[in-house]
Coordinates of C-alpha atoms in Angstrom, one line a residue:
M1395 CA -16.8 -12.6 33.0
H1396 CA -13.5 -11.5 34.7
G1397 CA -12.4 -14.6 36.5
K1398 CA -10.9 -17.9 35.4
A1399 CA -12.7 -19.3 32.4
P1400 CA -14.2 -22.8 32.7
M1401 CA -12.4 -23.6 29.4
G1402 CA -9.2 -22.4 27.8
Y1403 CA -8.3 -19.0 26.3
T1404 CA -7.9 -17.7 22.8
A1405 CA -4.7 -15.8 21.9
I1406 CA -6.3 -12.4 22.3
E1407 CA -7.7 -13.3 25.7
K1408 CA -4.2 -14.4 26.8
I1409 CA -2.4 -11.3 25.6
M1410 CA -5.0 -9.0 27.1
G1411 CA -4.8 -10.8 30.4
R1412 CA -1.1 -10.1 30.5
V1413 CA -1.4 -6.4 29.8
S1414 CA -4.3 -6.0 32.2
R1415 CA -1.7 -6.1 35.0
D1416 CA -4.2 -7.8 37.2
P1417 CA -3.0 -10.9 39.0
M1418 CA -6.4 -12.5 38.6
H1419 CA -6.1 -12.2 34.9
R1420 CA -2.6 -13.7 34.7
D1421 CA -3.7 -16.6 32.5
G1422 CA -6.2 -14.7 30.4
V1423 CA -9.4 -12.6 30.4
E1424 CA -12.6 -13.6 28.7
A1425 CA -14.0 -11.9 25.6
D1426 CA -16.3 -8.8 26.3
A1427 CA -14.5 -7.9 29.5
L1428 CA -13.8 -4.2 30.0
L1429 CA -10.2 -3.3 30.4
F1430 CA -7.8 -0.4 30.6
P1431 CA -4.7 -2.3 29.2
D1432 CA -1.1 -1.2 29.7
P1433 CA 0.3 -1.4 26.2
D1434 CA 3.9 -2.5 25.4
M1435 CA 4.0 0.3 22.8
V1436 CA 1.9 3.2 21.4
M1437 CA 2.2 3.9 17.7
I1438 CA 1.0 7.0 15.9
H1439 CA 1.3 7.8 12.2
D1440 CA 2.3 11.1 10.6
G1441 CA -1.3 11.8 9.4
L1442 CA -2.7 12.2 12.9
L1443 CA 0.1 13.4 15.0
R1444 CA -0.7 17.1 14.6
E1445 CA -4.3 16.6 15.5
A1446 CA -3.4 14.6 18.6
K1447 CA -1.0 17.2 19.8
Q1448 CA -3.4 20.1 19.2
T1449 CA -6.0 18.2 21.1
L1450 CA -3.7 17.8 24.1
D1451 CA -2.4 21.4 23.8
A1452 CA -6.0 22.7 24.0
I1453 CA -6.5 21.2 27.4
G1454 CA -3.1 22.1 28.7
I1455 CA -1.3 18.8 28.4
D1456 CA 2.2 19.5 27.2
R1457 CA 3.9 16.1 27.7
I1458 CA 2.9 12.5 27.1
H1459 CA 2.7 9.6 29.5
A1460 CA 5.4 7.3 28.2
P1461 CA 7.6 8.8 25.5
E1462 CA 9.9 5.8 25.8
K1463 CA 7.1 3.5 24.7
T1464 CA 5.8 5.8 21.9
M1465 CA 6.7 5.3 18.2
V1466 CA 6.0 7.9 15.6
V1467 CA 6.2 6.7 11.9
S1468 CA 6.1 8.8 8.7
D1469 CA 4.6 6.5 6.1
H1470 CA 1.5 8.2 4.7
D1471 CA 3.2 11.3 3.3
V1472 CA 6.8 10.3 2.3
L1473 CA 7.1 12.3 -0.9
Y1474 CA 5.9 15.8 -0.1
G1475 CA 3.7 16.6 -3.1
S1476 CA 2.4 19.8 -1.7
A1477 CA 3.2 22.7 0.7
R1478 CA 0.6 21.3 3.0
A1479 CA 2.4 18.0 3.3
A1480 CA 5.8 19.7 3.9
E1481 CA 4.3 21.8 6.6
R1482 CA 2.7 18.8 8.3
G1483 CA 6.1 17.0 8.2
A1484 CA 7.8 20.1 9.8
Y1485 CA 5.1 20.2 12.5
N1486 CA 5.6 16.5 13.3
R1487 CA 9.3 16.9 13.7
K1488 CA 8.8 19.7 16.2
A1489 CA 6.1 17.7 18.1
V1490 CA 8.4 14.7 18.4
K1491 CA 11.1 16.9 20.0
R1492 CA 8.6 18.7 22.3
W1493 CA 7.4 15.3 23.5
K1494 CA 10.9 13.8 23.8
I1495 CA 10.0 10.8 21.6
Q1496 CA 13.1 8.8 20.7
N1497 CA 11.4 6.2 18.5
F1498 CA 10.8 8.5 15.6
Y1499 CA 11.0 7.1 12.0
D1500 CA 10.8 10.1 9.7
A1501 CA 10.3 9.9 5.9
G1502 CA 13.1 7.7 4.5
R1503 CA 14.0 6.3 7.9
G1504 CA 11.8 3.2 8.3
G1505 CA 9.0 2.7 5.9
H1506 CA 5.4 1.5 6.4
G1507 CA 4.5 1.5 10.1
H1508 CA 2.5 -1.8 9.6
I1509 CA 5.5 -3.5 8.1
F1510 CA 9.0 -2.3 9.1
P1511 CA 8.5 -2.7 12.9
M1512 CA 8.0 -6.4 12.4
E1513 CA 11.1 -6.7 10.2
E1514 CA 13.2 -4.7 12.6
G1515 CA 12.2 -6.6 15.8
L1516 CA 10.1 -3.7 17.2
V1517 CA 6.8 -5.6 17.0
L1518 CA 7.2 -9.1 18.4
P1519 CA 5.2 -12.2 19.3
G1520 CA 3.0 -11.8 22.3
M1521 CA 3.2 -8.0 22.2
F1522 CA 0.2 -5.6 22.5
Y1523 CA 0.1 -2.0 21.3
F1524 CA -2.3 0.8 20.6
D1525 CA -2.3 2.4 17.1
N1526 CA -4.4 5.1 15.6
D1527 CA -4.6 3.3 12.3
T1528 CA -6.9 0.4 11.2
H1529 CA -4.2 -1.8 9.7
A1530 CA -2.5 -2.4 13.1
T1531 CA -4.0 -5.8 12.4
N1532 CA -0.8 -6.7 10.5
A1533 CA 0.8 -7.3 13.9
G1534 CA -1.0 -10.7 13.9
A1535 CA 1.5 -11.9 11.3
V1536 CA 4.1 -12.4 14.0
G1537 CA 1.6 -13.4 16.7
A1538 CA 1.2 -9.9 18.2
V1539 CA -1.8 -7.7 18.7
G1540 CA -2.3 -4.1 17.6
L1541 CA -5.6 -2.4 18.3
R1542 CA -6.8 0.7 16.5
V1543 CA -8.2 3.5 18.6
G1544 CA -8.4 6.3 16.0
N1545 CA -8.6 9.8 17.5
E1546 CA -8.6 8.2 21.0
I1547 CA -4.8 7.9 20.5
A1548 CA -4.6 11.3 22.0
R1549 CA -6.1 9.9 25.3
V1550 CA -3.6 7.0 25.1
L1551 CA -0.6 9.4 24.7
A1552 CA -1.7 11.5 27.6
T1553 CA -2.7 8.8 30.1
G1554 CA -1.0 5.6 28.8
T1555 CA -4.3 3.8 28.1
T1556 CA -7.9 3.9 27.1
W1557 CA -10.8 1.6 27.7
I1558 CA -11.5 -1.4 25.5
T1559 CA -13.6 -4.5 25.5
V1560 CA -11.8 -7.7 24.8
P1561 CA -12.8 -8.8 21.2
R1562 CA -14.4 -12.1 20.6
S1563 CA -12.6 -14.6 18.4
V1564 CA -13.5 -16.7 15.4
R1565 CA -11.3 -19.5 14.2
L1566 CA -10.5 -20.3 10.6
E1567 CA -8.6 -23.5 9.7
L1568 CA -6.6 -23.3 6.5
R1569 CA -6.3 -26.9 5.1
G1570 CA -4.2 -28.1 2.2
R1571 CA -1.8 -26.1 0.0
L1572 CA -2.2 -23.3 -2.4
S1573 CA -1.8 -24.1 -6.1
P1574 CA 1.0 -22.4 -8.2
G1575 CA 0.0 -18.8 -9.1
V1576 CA -2.2 -18.5 -6.1
Y1577 CA -1.0 -16.5 -3.1
A1578 CA -2.0 -15.5 0.4
R1579 CA -3.6 -12.3 -0.7
D1580 CA -6.0 -14.4 -2.8
V1581 CA -6.9 -16.3 0.3
G1582 CA -8.0 -13.1 2.0
F1583 CA -10.2 -12.1 -0.9
Y1584 CA -11.7 -15.6 -1.1
L1585 CA -12.5 -15.5 2.6
A1586 CA -14.3 -12.1 2.1
R1587 CA -16.5 -13.6 -0.7
E1588 CA -17.3 -16.7 1.3
I1589 CA -18.4 -14.7 4.3
K1590 CA -20.6 -12.5 2.1
A1591 CA -22.2 -15.6 0.5
G1592 CA -22.9 -17.1 4.0
R1593 CA -20.7 -20.2 3.4
I1594 CA -18.5 -19.1 6.3
P1595 CA -20.6 -18.0 9.2
F1596 CA -18.5 -15.2 10.5
D1597 CA -19.2 -11.7 11.6
L1598 CA -15.8 -10.1 11.7
D1599 CA -17.0 -6.7 13.1
Y1600 CA -14.7 -6.1 16.1
R1601 CA -13.6 -9.7 16.2
V1602 CA -10.2 -11.3 16.1
L1603 CA -9.8 -13.8 13.3
E1604 CA -7.6 -16.5 14.6
L1605 CA -6.0 -18.7 12.0
A1606 CA -5.1 -22.4 12.4
G1607 CA -4.3 -25.4 10.2
D1608 CA -1.6 -25.8 7.6
L1609 CA 0.2 -22.6 8.3
D1610 CA 3.8 -23.5 8.0
Q1611 CA 3.6 -22.9 4.2
F1612 CA 3.2 -19.2 4.9
G1613 CA 6.3 -17.1 5.6
L1614 CA 6.3 -13.7 7.1
G1615 CA 5.3 -11.9 3.9
A1616 CA 2.4 -14.2 3.3
R1617 CA 1.2 -13.9 6.9
V1618 CA 1.0 -10.1 6.5
A1619 CA -1.1 -10.6 3.4
L1620 CA -3.4 -12.9 5.3
C1621 CA -4.0 -10.1 7.9
S1622 CA -5.0 -7.5 5.3
T1623 CA -8.5 -8.2 3.9
P1624 CA -10.2 -9.0 7.2
T1625 CA -9.4 -5.5 8.3
E1626 CA -11.6 -4.2 5.5
M1627 CA -14.4 -6.3 7.0
R1628 CA -14.0 -4.4 10.3
A1629 CA -12.0 -7.1 12.1
A1630 CA -10.3 -5.9 15.3
G1631 CA -7.4 -8.1 14.6
V1632 CA -6.0 -11.2 12.9
F1633 CA -3.8 -13.7 14.8
V1634 CA -1.5 -16.2 13.2
P1635 CA 0.2 -18.5 15.7
P1636 CA 4.0 -18.0 15.1
S1637 CA 5.8 -20.8 13.4
D1638 CA 9.3 -21.9 14.3
E1639 CA 10.6 -19.9 11.3
I1640 CA 8.8 -16.8 12.5
L1641 CA 10.2 -17.2 16.0
R1642 CA 13.7 -17.7 14.7
Y1643 CA 13.5 -14.5 12.6
C1644 CA 12.0 -12.5 15.5
G1645 CA 14.6 -13.9 17.9
T1646 CA 17.4 -12.8 15.6
H1647 CA 16.0 -9.2 15.2
A1648 CA 14.3 -8.6 18.5
K1649 CA 15.0 -5.3 20.2
R1650 CA 13.5 -6.5 23.5
P1651 CA 12.7 -9.8 25.2
F1652 CA 9.4 -11.4 24.1
E1653 CA 7.3 -14.4 24.9
P1654 CA 5.1 -15.9 22.2
V1655 CA 1.4 -16.7 22.9
F1656 CA -0.6 -19.6 21.5
P1657 CA -4.3 -20.3 22.0
D1658 CA -5.3 -23.1 24.3
A1659 CA -6.5 -26.3 22.8
D1660 CA -9.9 -25.9 24.5
A1661 CA -10.3 -22.2 23.8
R1662 CA -13.8 -21.0 23.1
Y1663 CA -14.7 -19.3 19.8
E1664 CA -17.8 -17.5 18.6
A1665 CA -17.7 -19.4 15.4
Q1666 CA -15.4 -21.8 13.5
A1667 CA -14.9 -22.7 9.8
A1668 CA -12.4 -24.1 7.4
I1669 CA -11.1 -23.4 3.9
D1670 CA -9.7 -25.9 1.5
L1671 CA -6.7 -24.0 0.0
S1672 CA -6.5 -26.2 -3.0
K1673 CA -9.8 -24.9 -4.2
V1674 CA -8.7 -21.3 -4.1
G1675 CA -7.8 -19.7 -7.4
P1676 CA -6.5 -16.2 -8.2
Q1677 CA -9.1 -13.6 -7.1
V1678 CA -9.9 -10.1 -8.3
V1679 CA -11.9 -7.5 -6.4
P1680 CA -13.9 -5.3 -8.7
P1681 CA -14.7 -1.6 -7.8
G1682 CA -16.3 -1.5 -4.4
D1683 CA -16.3 -3.7 -1.3
V1684 CA -13.7 -6.5 -0.9
T1685 CA -16.6 -8.9 -0.3
N1686 CA -17.3 -8.6 -4.1
A1687 CA -14.2 -10.7 -4.8
A1688 CA -14.5 -13.3 -7.5
D1689 CA -12.4 -15.7 -9.5
V1690 CA -10.1 -13.8 -11.9
A1691 CA -12.0 -15.1 -14.9
A1692 CA -14.8 -12.7 -14.1
S1693 CA -12.5 -9.7 -14.8
V1694 CA -10.1 -11.1 -17.4
G1695 CA -9.8 -8.8 -20.4
T1696 CA -10.7 -5.5 -18.6
P1697 CA -8.2 -2.9 -20.0
V1698 CA -6.0 -1.2 -17.4
D1699 CA -4.2 2.2 -17.4
H1700 CA -2.6 2.1 -13.9
A1701 CA -1.1 -0.6 -11.6
F1702 CA 0.3 -0.5 -8.1
I1703 CA 2.2 -3.1 -6.1
G1704 CA 2.6 -2.3 -2.4
S1705 CA 0.5 -1.1 0.6
C1706 CA 0.4 -2.7 4.0
G1707 CA -1.4 -5.7 2.4
S1708 CA 1.3 -6.5 -0.2
G1709 CA 4.4 -4.4 0.5
M1710 CA 6.6 -7.1 2.0
Y1711 CA 9.8 -8.3 0.3
D1712 CA 8.1 -11.5 -0.6
D1713 CA 5.5 -9.5 -2.6
M1714 CA 8.3 -7.8 -4.5
I1715 CA 9.8 -11.2 -5.3
I1716 CA 6.4 -12.5 -6.6
A1717 CA 5.9 -9.4 -8.8
A1718 CA 9.5 -9.5 -10.1
S1719 CA 9.2 -13.2 -11.0
I1720 CA 6.4 -12.2 -13.5
L1721 CA 8.0 -9.0 -14.8
K1722 CA 11.6 -10.3 -15.3
G1723 CA 12.7 -9.9 -18.9
R1724 CA 9.4 -8.3 -20.0
K1725 CA 8.1 -4.8 -20.6
L1726 CA 4.9 -3.1 -19.4
A1727 CA 2.1 -2.8 -22.0
D1728 CA 2.0 0.6 -23.8
G1729 CA -0.1 3.1 -21.9
V1730 CA 0.2 1.3 -18.5
R1731 CA 2.1 2.9 -15.6
L1732 CA 3.1 0.6 -12.8
F1733 CA 4.1 2.0 -9.3
V1734 CA 6.1 -0.3 -7.1
V1735 CA 6.3 0.7 -3.4
P1736 CA 8.4 -1.4 -1.0
G1737 CA 7.1 -1.6 2.5
S1738 CA 10.4 -0.8 4.2
E1739 CA 13.8 0.8 3.7
R1740 CA 15.2 -2.6 4.4
S1741 CA 13.3 -4.0 1.4
T1742 CA 14.4 -1.1 -0.8
T1743 CA 18.1 -1.9 0.0
R1744 CA 17.5 -5.6 -0.6
L1745 CA 15.9 -4.8 -4.0
V1746 CA 19.1 -3.1 -5.1
A1747 CA 21.4 -5.7 -3.6
D1748 CA 19.5 -8.7 -5.0
G1749 CA 19.0 -7.3 -8.5
L1750 CA 15.2 -6.9 -8.3
M1751 CA 15.3 -3.1 -8.6
Q1752 CA 16.8 -3.6 -12.0
V1753 CA 14.0 -6.0 -12.9
F1754 CA 11.4 -3.4 -12.1
L1755 CA 13.3 -0.6 -13.9
D1756 CA 13.9 -2.7 -17.0
A1757 CA 10.2 -3.5 -17.1
G1758 CA 9.3 0.2 -17.0
A1759 CA 8.0 0.4 -13.5
I1760 CA 8.2 3.5 -11.3
V1761 CA 9.7 2.6 -7.9
L1762 CA 8.7 4.9 -5.1
P1763 CA 10.1 5.3 -1.5
A1764 CA 9.0 2.9 1.2
G1765 CA 5.6 3.8 2.7
C1766 CA 1.9 3.8 1.8
G1767 CA 2.4 5.1 -1.7
P1768 CA -0.8 5.5 -3.8
C1769 CA -2.8 3.7 -1.2
N1770 CA -2.8 6.9 0.9
D1771 CA -5.7 8.4 -1.1
A1772 CA -3.3 8.8 -4.1
V1773 CA -1.2 11.6 -2.7
V1774 CA 1.2 10.1 -5.3
G1775 CA 0.3 8.1 -8.4
P1776 CA -3.3 9.2 -8.9
L1777 CA -5.6 8.2 -11.8
A1778 CA -7.3 10.5 -14.3
S1779 CA -11.0 10.6 -14.7
G1780 CA -12.4 7.3 -16.2
E1781 CA -9.1 5.4 -15.9
V1782 CA -8.9 1.8 -14.7
S1783 CA -6.4 0.5 -12.1
I1784 CA -5.5 -2.9 -10.7
S1785 CA -3.5 -2.9 -7.6
T1786 CA -2.7 -4.6 -4.3
A1787 CA -4.1 -1.6 -2.3
T1788 CA -6.1 -2.4 0.8
N1789 CA -9.5 -1.6 -0.8
S1790 CA -11.1 -0.5 -4.0
N1791 CA -13.5 2.1 -2.7
K1792 CA -14.6 5.0 -5.0
G1793 CA -12.2 7.9 -5.0
R1794 CA -9.3 6.1 -3.3
F1795 CA -7.0 6.9 -6.2
G1796 CA -8.5 10.2 -7.0
P1797 CA -11.5 10.6 -9.3
R1798 CA -14.7 8.9 -8.2
D1799 CA -15.4 7.8 -11.7
A1800 CA -12.1 5.8 -11.9
S1801 CA -12.4 2.1 -11.7
L1802 CA -10.3 0.3 -9.1
Y1803 CA -9.6 -3.4 -9.1
L1804 CA -7.6 -5.4 -6.6
G1805 CA -5.5 -8.6 -7.0
S1806 CA -2.4 -10.3 -5.7
P1807 CA 1.1 -9.0 -6.7
A1808 CA 1.2 -11.8 -9.4
T1809 CA -2.2 -10.8 -10.8
V1810 CA -1.2 -7.1 -10.9
A1811 CA 2.1 -7.7 -12.5
A1812 CA 0.6 -10.0 -15.2
S1813 CA -2.1 -7.4 -15.9
A1814 CA 0.4 -4.6 -16.2
L1815 CA 2.3 -6.6 -18.8
A1816 CA -0.8 -7.5 -20.8
G1817 CA -2.5 -4.1 -20.5
R1818 CA -5.6 -5.8 -19.3
I1819 CA -6.6 -7.9 -16.3
S1820 CA -5.0 -11.3 -16.7
D1821 CA -4.8 -14.6 -14.9
P1822 CA -1.3 -14.8 -13.5
R1823 CA -1.2 -18.5 -14.2
T1824 CA -1.0 -17.7 -17.9
A1825 CA 2.2 -15.8 -17.3
T1826 CA 5.5 -17.7 -17.0
A1827 CA 7.1 -16.9 -13.6
D1828 CA 10.8 -17.0 -13.1
A1829 CA 11.3 -20.1 -11.0
A1830 CA 14.7 -19.1 -9.6
L1831 CA 13.2 -15.9 -8.2
L1832 CA 10.2 -17.7 -6.6
E1833 CA 12.7 -20.1 -4.9
R1834 CA 13.8 -17.1 -2.9
L1835 CA 10.5 -17.0 -1.1
E1836 CA 11.6 -20.0 0.9
T1837 CA 14.4 -18.1 2.6
S1838 CA 13.5 -14.4 2.3
Y1839 CA 12.8 -14.0 6.0
V1840 CA 14.9 -16.7 7.5

């Protein structure tokens, strides 16, 4: 299992071969192999830093293995809504100084840890890093790999690594083009329902979903959206081979040299399938699991009280453009509150410069600082008992936005925006989108 494969390698097998630092794995290492990889970076988020430091303090470890490779991001609690949150923030700042970590992005200094590092050239094609958080899968949008290790991040901080088995890969070919009003987030929801129905023979549990096919139509923002939903199905990662456009963007912003990785033509996959994108319509996930997704028609007319556009699934600048194209010149329905949360400080600045901030404010939306926003268990923007929300959050599990009897629906930024205007879940194709704004999607990350 550890030598040269009789056939080619998948993307994850190639990347893990490089970070194994073993000459015999130079070309790649097969799935299921046991490794102690040497990561290019270690990322830990504000919500777990204190626990990690206390774990190490308890066993007498007062410094970390590689502070120069460690990144700390404050994205879950950006607005301190309680004394507890403020105290955690203060603790984190002291911990960063104690550990001599230079790559610290405090509240207001970066944004969402699964978004701004790609925009800023900190996460790059071919890169591998450990993360405590599940949605490190977003790194696949630029052809990188982030693996979530949860509380084991303390071990990584102390020793520089932890053991993993190389995930198996499944390959999904995306064929054709999306219809107007349908977006990459809809594709993820559609994939979830097709897997549940057995029409796509994938088990994503600790697998890497490798995408192929007609991918050039998807810019950076759309690729991030494609990486989101598989995470909720326990995928270890999603890998989107970087396009020329992505490579140009990364090359312009890169803070370090990088080498993109692509799967071999004769790579072996556990399973393969294809989706005809022209057959995908707007999707809505009703309360519960993402695999319950269905065509928007099944939920049309459901009254809503609350809406949210953001999260690591739909917090890119492209998502802001999509939402603004629906909201421009219109007002939210009476009784609906809409929270808009950009994924990065870079995006917030662009919203102001490009006039989109005014679009949101004129519509009556509430724009929050860059970060997780309500998606972090509604530390901001919660619901009241019995209320209904439609959002671009990562999942619609009970209690995610506060009361367990609240009803949470998911949709694309277009579906959420259209629903907030109507006061009920709506098909975004029935709302006229501003064509000039949508044209910006073509060059937003060039």
